[in-house]
mmCIF file of C-alpha atoms in Angstrom:
data_model
loop_
_atom_site.group_PDB
_atom_site.id
_atom_site.type_symbol
_atom_site.label_atom_id
_atom_site.label_comp_id
_atom_site.label_asym_id
_atom_site.label_seq_id
_atom_site.Cartn_x
_atom_site.Cartn_y
_atom_site.Cartn_z
ATOM 1 C CA MET D 29 101.883 83.239 156.903
ATOM 2 C CA GLN D 30 98.204 83.352 155.691
ATOM 3 C CA LEU D 31 97.637 83.654 152.042
ATOM 4 C CA PRO D 32 94.851 85.948 150.854
ATOM 5 C CA ALA D 33 91.579 84.530 149.586
ATOM 6 C CA PHE D 34 91.384 84.634 145.843
ATOM 7 C CA PRO D 35 88.419 86.387 144.270
ATOM 8 C CA SER D 36 85.504 83.889 143.835
ATOM 9 C CA SER D 37 85.154 84.868 140.146
ATOM 10 C CA LEU D 38 88.693 83.887 139.273
ATOM 11 C CA LEU D 39 88.380 79.998 138.924
ATOM 12 C CA PRO D 40 85.276 80.007 136.786
ATOM 13 C CA ALA D 41 87.003 82.474 134.666
ATOM 14 C CA LEU D 42 90.177 80.441 134.565
ATOM 15 C CA GLY D 43 88.153 77.264 133.820
ATOM 16 C CA HIS D 44 86.328 78.970 130.881
ATOM 17 C CA ILE D 45 89.737 80.015 129.264
ATOM 18 C CA MET D 46 91.158 76.429 129.863
ATOM 19 C CA ARG D 47 88.251 74.895 127.959
ATOM 20 C CA PRO D 48 89.499 75.244 124.323
ATOM 21 C CA LEU D 49 92.919 74.251 125.527
ATOM 22 C CA VAL D 50 91.669 71.120 127.320
ATOM 23 C CA ARG D 51 90.020 70.391 124.001
ATOM 24 C CA LEU D 52 93.188 70.820 122.225
ATOM 25 C CA MET D 53 94.982 68.497 124.542
ATOM 26 C CA LEU D 54 92.312 65.722 124.329
ATOM 27 C CA ARG D 55 92.453 65.723 120.596
ATOM 28 C CA LYS D 56 96.321 65.554 120.576
ATOM 29 C CA GLY D 57 96.595 62.539 123.315
ATOM 30 C CA VAL D 58 97.645 64.913 126.261
ATOM 31 C CA THR D 59 96.122 63.238 129.313
ATOM 32 C CA TYR D 60 95.304 64.900 132.615
ATOM 33 C CA PRO D 61 98.113 63.111 134.640
ATOM 34 C CA ARG D 62 100.659 64.225 131.905
ATOM 35 C CA PHE D 63 99.609 67.777 131.996
ATOM 36 C CA ALA D 64 99.043 67.934 135.841
ATOM 37 C CA GLU D 65 102.668 67.056 136.331
ATOM 38 C CA HIS D 66 103.702 69.826 133.820
ATOM 39 C CA LEU D 67 101.439 72.257 135.538
ATOM 40 C CA LYS D 68 102.999 71.363 138.950
ATOM 41 C CA ARG D 69 106.375 72.107 137.546
ATOM 42 C CA LEU D 70 105.111 75.481 136.053
ATOM 43 C CA PHE D 71 103.652 76.464 139.516
ATOM 44 C CA VAL D 72 107.090 75.895 141.105
ATOM 45 C CA ASP D 73 109.007 77.566 138.381
ATOM 46 C CA VAL D 74 106.833 80.700 138.439
ATOM 47 C CA ALA D 75 107.029 80.883 142.345
ATOM 48 C CA GLU D 76 110.696 80.377 142.160
ATOM 49 C CA ARG D 77 111.348 83.123 139.515
ATOM 50 C CA GLU D 78 108.944 85.816 140.672
ATOM 51 C CA PHE D 79 107.915 85.375 144.287
ATOM 52 C CA GLY D 80 111.226 85.744 146.247
ATOM 53 C CA LEU D 81 111.717 88.071 149.097
ATOM 54 C CA ASP D 82 114.115 90.940 149.359
ATOM 55 C CA GLY D 83 115.788 89.818 146.123
ATOM 56 C CA LEU D 84 116.418 86.399 147.301
ATOM 57 C CA PRO D 85 114.888 83.340 145.762
ATOM 58 C CA PRO D 86 112.234 81.628 147.907
ATOM 59 C CA SER D 87 112.841 78.603 150.034
ATOM 60 C CA ASP D 88 111.364 75.235 149.338
ATOM 61 C CA SER D 89 108.890 75.813 152.263
ATOM 62 C CA ARG D 90 107.767 79.059 150.793
ATOM 63 C CA ILE D 91 107.215 77.592 147.485
ATOM 64 C CA SER D 92 105.290 74.818 148.931
ATOM 65 C CA LEU D 93 103.090 77.303 150.779
ATOM 66 C CA LEU D 94 102.445 79.529 147.869
ATOM 67 C CA THR D 95 101.549 76.851 145.472
ATOM 68 C CA GLY D 96 100.170 73.961 147.493
ATOM 69 C CA VAL D 97 102.827 71.589 145.844
ATOM 70 C CA HIS D 98 104.328 69.267 148.659
ATOM 71 C CA ARG D 99 107.721 70.278 149.773
ATOM 72 C CA LYS D 100 109.137 66.950 148.511
ATOM 73 C CA ASP D 101 107.949 67.579 145.121
ATOM 74 C CA VAL D 102 109.185 71.315 145.126
ATOM 75 C CA LYS D 103 112.739 70.064 145.946
ATOM 76 C CA ARG D 104 112.529 67.464 143.071
ATOM 77 C CA LEU D 105 111.113 69.923 140.554
ATOM 78 C CA ARG D 106 113.474 72.739 141.514
ATOM 79 C CA GLY D 107 116.538 70.543 140.579
ATOM 80 C CA GLY D 108 115.095 69.412 137.359
ATOM 81 C CA GLN D 109 115.380 70.582 133.781
ATOM 82 C CA GLU D 110 114.261 74.240 133.240
ATOM 83 C CA LEU D 111 110.915 74.909 131.300
ATOM 84 C CA ASP D 112 111.405 75.990 127.802
ATOM 85 C CA GLU D 113 110.629 79.764 127.812
ATOM 86 C CA GLY D 114 112.580 80.545 124.739
ATOM 87 C CA ASP D 115 111.666 82.848 121.686
ATOM 88 C CA LEU D 116 110.029 81.662 118.643
ATOM 89 C CA PRO D 117 111.993 78.628 117.048
ATOM 90 C CA GLU D 118 114.534 79.815 114.565
ATOM 91 C CA ASN D 119 112.731 78.651 111.303
ATOM 92 C CA VAL D 120 109.728 80.587 112.520
ATOM 93 C CA SER D 121 111.581 83.926 113.330
ATOM 94 C CA LEU D 122 113.536 83.676 110.242
ATOM 95 C CA GLY D 123 110.375 83.209 108.207
ATOM 96 C CA ALA D 124 108.591 86.088 109.819
ATOM 97 C CA HIS D 125 111.674 88.394 109.020
ATOM 98 C CA LEU D 126 111.909 87.153 105.516
ATOM 99 C CA VAL D 127 108.117 88.049 104.952
ATOM 100 C CA SER D 128 108.510 91.402 106.587
ATOM 101 C CA VAL D 129 111.453 92.327 104.165
ATOM 102 C CA TRP D 130 109.220 90.947 101.243
ATOM 103 C CA LEU D 131 106.310 93.180 102.355
ATOM 104 C CA ASN D 132 108.309 96.380 103.105
ATOM 105 C CA THR D 133 111.513 96.594 101.278
ATOM 106 C CA THR D 134 112.137 97.404 97.586
ATOM 107 C CA PRO D 135 112.744 96.024 95.280
ATOM 108 C CA PHE D 136 110.797 92.982 96.765
ATOM 109 C CA CYS D 137 107.601 95.012 96.989
ATOM 110 C CA LEU D 138 105.793 97.382 94.641
ATOM 111 C CA ARG D 139 105.129 99.484 97.684
ATOM 112 C CA PRO D 140 104.905 98.690 101.463
ATOM 113 C CA GLY D 141 102.254 95.846 101.691
ATOM 114 C CA ARG D 142 102.277 94.855 98.138
ATOM 115 C CA PRO D 143 104.836 92.101 97.818
ATOM 116 C CA GLN D 144 105.994 91.262 94.115
ATOM 117 C CA PRO D 145 106.010 87.860 92.579
ATOM 118 C CA LEU D 146 109.799 87.006 92.648
ATOM 119 C CA PRO D 147 111.868 84.988 90.102
ATOM 120 C CA ARG D 148 113.024 82.092 91.829
ATOM 121 C CA LEU D 149 116.591 82.246 90.785
ATOM 122 C CA ALA D 150 119.233 85.179 91.043
ATOM 123 C CA SER D 151 120.275 84.142 87.455
ATOM 124 C CA VAL D 152 116.930 85.430 86.130
ATOM 125 C CA GLY D 153 115.770 88.077 88.611
ATOM 126 C CA GLY D 154 119.076 89.462 89.999
ATOM 127 C CA GLY D 155 118.599 91.532 93.022
ATOM 128 C CA CYS D 156 114.820 91.251 92.723
ATOM 129 C CA SER D 157 114.629 87.383 93.138
ATOM 130 C CA PHE D 158 113.722 84.852 95.719
ATOM 131 C CA ASP D 159 117.482 83.998 96.076
ATOM 132 C CA ALA D 160 118.208 87.766 96.703
ATOM 133 C CA LEU D 161 115.421 88.019 99.295
ATOM 134 C CA VAL D 162 116.885 85.050 101.354
ATOM 135 C CA ALA D 163 120.437 86.522 100.991
ATOM 136 C CA GLU D 164 119.063 89.796 102.277
ATOM 137 C CA VAL D 165 118.201 88.254 105.714
ATOM 138 C CA SER D 166 120.718 85.386 105.989
ATOM 139 C CA LYS D 167 123.885 84.341 104.198
ATOM 140 C CA ASP D 168 123.865 80.950 106.027
ATOM 141 C CA ILE D 169 120.779 79.284 104.541
ATOM 142 C CA ARG D 170 120.130 78.402 100.954
ATOM 143 C CA ALA D 171 117.091 79.866 99.352
ATOM 144 C CA ARG D 172 116.155 76.470 97.900
ATOM 145 C CA VAL D 173 115.810 75.034 101.531
ATOM 146 C CA VAL D 174 113.533 77.980 102.544
ATOM 147 C CA LEU D 175 111.513 77.544 99.278
ATOM 148 C CA ASP D 176 110.850 73.896 99.848
ATOM 149 C CA GLU D 177 109.692 74.408 103.336
ATOM 150 C CA TRP D 178 107.595 77.319 102.485
ATOM 151 C CA LEU D 179 105.843 75.349 99.708
ATOM 152 C CA ARG D 180 105.232 72.551 102.132
ATOM 153 C CA LEU D 181 103.521 75.011 104.628
ATOM 154 C CA GLY D 182 101.633 76.772 101.935
ATOM 155 C CA ILE D 183 103.231 80.020 102.514
ATOM 156 C CA VAL D 184 104.243 80.637 98.827
ATOM 157 C CA ARG D 185 103.324 79.065 95.455
ATOM 158 C CA LEU D 186 105.203 78.704 92.129
ATOM 159 C CA ASP D 187 103.722 79.784 88.961
ATOM 160 C CA GLU D 188 104.173 78.550 85.487
ATOM 161 C CA GLN D 189 107.027 81.184 84.881
ATOM 162 C CA ASP D 190 109.014 79.879 87.904
ATOM 163 C CA ARG D 191 108.025 82.873 90.025
ATOM 164 C CA VAL D 192 107.482 82.725 93.720
ATOM 165 C CA HIS D 193 104.190 84.258 94.973
ATOM 166 C CA LEU D 194 103.506 85.163 98.697
ATOM 167 C CA GLU D 195 100.243 83.409 99.498
ATOM 168 C CA ALA D 196 99.869 84.538 103.211
ATOM 169 C CA MET D 197 100.264 88.353 103.915
ATOM 170 C CA ALA D 198 102.093 87.335 107.133
ATOM 171 C CA PHE D 199 104.051 84.342 108.229
ATOM 172 C CA ILE D 200 100.967 82.106 108.746
ATOM 173 C CA PRO D 201 101.832 78.382 108.085
ATOM 174 C CA GLN D 202 98.825 76.771 106.234
ATOM 175 C CA HIS D 203 100.247 73.416 107.141
ATOM 176 C CA GLY D 204 102.784 72.304 109.698
ATOM 177 C CA PHE D 205 101.702 71.560 113.284
ATOM 178 C CA GLU D 206 104.930 72.482 114.956
ATOM 179 C CA GLU D 207 104.946 75.910 113.235
ATOM 180 C CA LYS D 208 101.391 76.625 114.274
ATOM 181 C CA THR D 209 102.034 75.447 117.620
ATOM 182 C CA ALA D 210 104.904 78.038 117.949
ATOM 183 C CA TYR D 211 102.405 80.839 117.110
ATOM 184 C CA LEU D 212 99.904 79.365 119.590
ATOM 185 C CA ARG D 213 102.521 79.680 122.321
ATOM 186 C CA HIS D 214 103.725 83.118 121.258
ATOM 187 C CA ASN D 215 100.260 84.842 120.587
ATOM 188 C CA LEU D 216 98.303 83.287 123.515
ATOM 189 C CA HIS D 217 101.014 83.967 125.990
ATOM 190 C CA ASP D 218 101.433 87.662 125.151
ATOM 191 C CA HIS D 219 97.706 88.132 124.986
ATOM 192 C CA ALA D 220 97.494 86.566 128.473
ATOM 193 C CA CYS D 221 100.332 88.734 129.871
ATOM 194 C CA ALA D 222 98.536 91.905 128.579
ATOM 195 C CA ALA D 223 95.272 90.676 130.329
ATOM 196 C CA VAL D 224 96.947 89.671 133.641
ATOM 197 C CA HIS D 225 98.965 93.053 133.721
ATOM 198 C CA ASN D 226 95.561 94.900 133.354
ATOM 199 C CA LEU D 227 93.972 92.849 136.179
ATOM 200 C CA THR D 228 96.983 92.943 138.707
ATOM 201 C CA GLU D 229 99.122 95.946 138.199
ATOM 202 C CA ASP D 230 98.520 99.687 138.836
ATOM 203 C CA ALA D 231 100.735 100.847 135.822
ATOM 204 C CA GLU D 232 99.166 101.977 132.655
ATOM 205 C CA PRO D 233 97.116 99.164 131.136
ATOM 206 C CA PHE D 234 97.968 97.496 127.772
ATOM 207 C CA PHE D 235 95.371 97.954 125.093
ATOM 208 C CA GLU D 236 93.040 95.231 125.091
ATOM 209 C CA ARG D 237 89.553 95.646 123.577
ATOM 210 C CA SER D 238 86.964 93.486 121.721
ATOM 211 C CA VAL D 239 83.558 93.985 120.093
ATOM 212 C CA HIS D 240 80.971 91.080 120.391
ATOM 213 C CA TYR D 241 77.355 90.410 119.457
ATOM 214 C CA ASP D 242 75.333 87.325 119.989
ATOM 215 C CA SER D 243 72.301 87.616 117.596
ATOM 216 C CA LEU D 244 73.905 87.674 114.065
ATOM 217 C CA SER D 245 72.804 85.539 111.068
ATOM 218 C CA VAL D 246 75.286 83.207 109.468
ATOM 219 C CA ALA D 247 75.410 85.689 106.430
ATOM 220 C CA SER D 248 76.247 88.458 108.515
ATOM 221 C CA ILE D 249 78.984 86.498 110.329
ATOM 222 C CA GLU D 250 80.438 85.654 106.799
ATOM 223 C CA GLN D 251 80.414 89.341 105.939
ATOM 224 C CA LEU D 252 82.069 90.309 109.220
ATOM 225 C CA ARG D 253 84.609 87.515 108.636
ATOM 226 C CA GLU D 254 85.548 88.956 105.303
ATOM 227 C CA ARG D 255 85.873 92.522 106.413
ATOM 228 C CA VAL D 256 88.123 91.629 109.395
ATOM 229 C CA SER D 257 90.336 89.406 107.121
ATOM 230 C CA GLU D 258 90.712 92.376 104.787
ATOM 231 C CA ASP D 259 90.810 95.459 107.062
ATOM 232 C CA GLY D 260 92.416 93.551 109.933
ATOM 233 C CA MET D 261 95.299 92.345 107.627
ATOM 234 C CA ARG D 262 95.722 95.895 106.184
ATOM 235 C CA MET D 263 96.087 97.251 109.662
ATOM 236 C CA LEU D 264 98.618 94.499 110.691
ATOM 237 C CA ILE D 265 100.626 95.420 107.603
ATOM 238 C CA ALA D 266 100.682 99.036 108.500
ATOM 239 C CA PHE D 267 101.769 98.258 112.032
ATOM 240 C CA ASN D 268 104.424 96.045 110.581
ATOM 241 C CA GLN D 269 105.800 98.626 108.377
ATOM 242 C CA LEU D 270 105.994 101.214 111.094
ATOM 243 C CA ALA D 271 107.759 98.701 113.425
ATOM 244 C CA ALA D 272 110.130 97.929 110.744
ATOM 245 C CA GLU D 273 110.990 101.632 110.031
ATOM 246 C CA LEU D 274 111.287 102.290 113.717
ATOM 247 C CA GLU D 275 113.515 99.188 114.291
ATOM 248 C CA ALA D 276 115.707 100.222 111.429
ATOM 249 C CA HIS D 277 116.579 103.562 113.200
ATOM 250 C CA ASP D 278 116.630 102.370 116.898
ATOM 251 C CA LEU D 279 120.016 101.670 118.491
ATOM 252 C CA PRO D 280 119.019 100.512 121.902
ATOM 253 C CA SER D 281 121.809 98.972 124.137
ATOM 254 C CA ALA D 282 121.267 95.308 124.856
ATOM 255 C CA ASP D 283 119.665 95.813 128.245
ATOM 256 C CA GLN D 284 117.236 98.410 126.974
ATOM 257 C CA ARG D 285 115.671 96.321 123.972
ATOM 258 C CA GLN D 286 112.072 95.837 124.153
ATOM 259 C CA ARG D 287 109.867 93.184 122.155
ATOM 260 C CA MET D 288 106.174 93.694 121.539
ATOM 261 C CA THR D 289 103.234 91.945 119.936
ATOM 262 C CA ILE D 290 100.185 93.375 118.368
ATOM 263 C CA GLY D 291 97.437 91.096 117.570
ATOM 264 C CA LEU D 292 93.837 90.833 116.132
ATOM 265 C CA TYR D 293 91.528 87.827 116.169
ATOM 266 C CA PHE D 294 87.975 86.855 114.981
ATOM 267 C CA TYR D 295 85.939 83.981 116.544
ATOM 268 C CA THR D 296 82.440 82.798 116.117
ATOM 269 C CA GLU D 297 80.204 79.986 117.351
ATOM 270 C CA PRO D 298 76.502 79.305 117.941
ATOM 271 C CA SER D 299 74.982 81.529 120.570
ATOM 272 C CA SER D 300 73.653 80.073 123.884
ATOM 273 C CA PRO D 301 69.879 79.976 123.714
ATOM 274 C CA THR D 302 70.054 81.186 127.377
ATOM 275 C CA GLY D 303 72.620 83.782 126.763
ATOM 276 C CA SER D 304 72.754 87.123 128.424
ATOM 277 C CA ASP D 305 71.474 90.299 126.609
ATOM 278 C CA PRO D 306 73.865 91.337 123.798
ATOM 279 C CA THR D 307 76.877 93.665 124.781
ATOM 280 C CA LYS D 308 78.167 95.848 121.997
ATOM 281 C CA ALA D 309 81.588 96.498 123.235
ATOM 282 C CA ASP D 310 83.834 94.796 125.984
ATOM 283 C CA ARG D 311 86.504 96.562 127.931
ATOM 284 C CA PRO D 312 88.649 95.053 130.651
#
């Protein structure tokens, strides 16, 4: 079997995508041999899961041919521990759910998107307290445990009246590397899945658009940063409210349940002096 030649533009594009990830690995002490072994396992895992024939799992020889990984290593890696492809960690998914309720559900918000400061204790605020908010989502975890963790992460603050204020309009930890890593994994994975789908599938493409300029001043960048922060968060809160309303009425069977991610990002860096002509809008 002869494998098709890959497009000449693919490797440079993948290298460009990997550059910030390599920067992250070097800053956090992940060496090339360590990552190369993990990447080898990943190649074998994807080939095993997604490149079978006639509904049957591929043989070691076929995986070796597809991936270029030596057959001896394929056999070793197929018998090892499975790669972690699970959902967001429980503490992160619970936190996101709590913030969604705080943003969208009375009496915890003045109106959708306007969370109220909540008295910390139910003995003071009753059904409109932080204790009540946590109890709305889970009866198995104490509100004090959630509060202490959220104070550590910078998600909430306490005022002099012992009221809890939501500092981030979505579950975005200000501190806590493990929590931030969970969102790195989730958000970049789903963005990459949408982009790969649009490149490789004949089905309806996922929405993936961006706007970019390369000749702006620092002052203009700051103005855009503030505008994206305000309008972008307003848009995400509106999508969050709609998704919460739809989920409350949906009753899909277990095999019909769908998950989705909607994202928005902003990035800036100095323009290359030899950069190409500015392009106003980018489309896949």
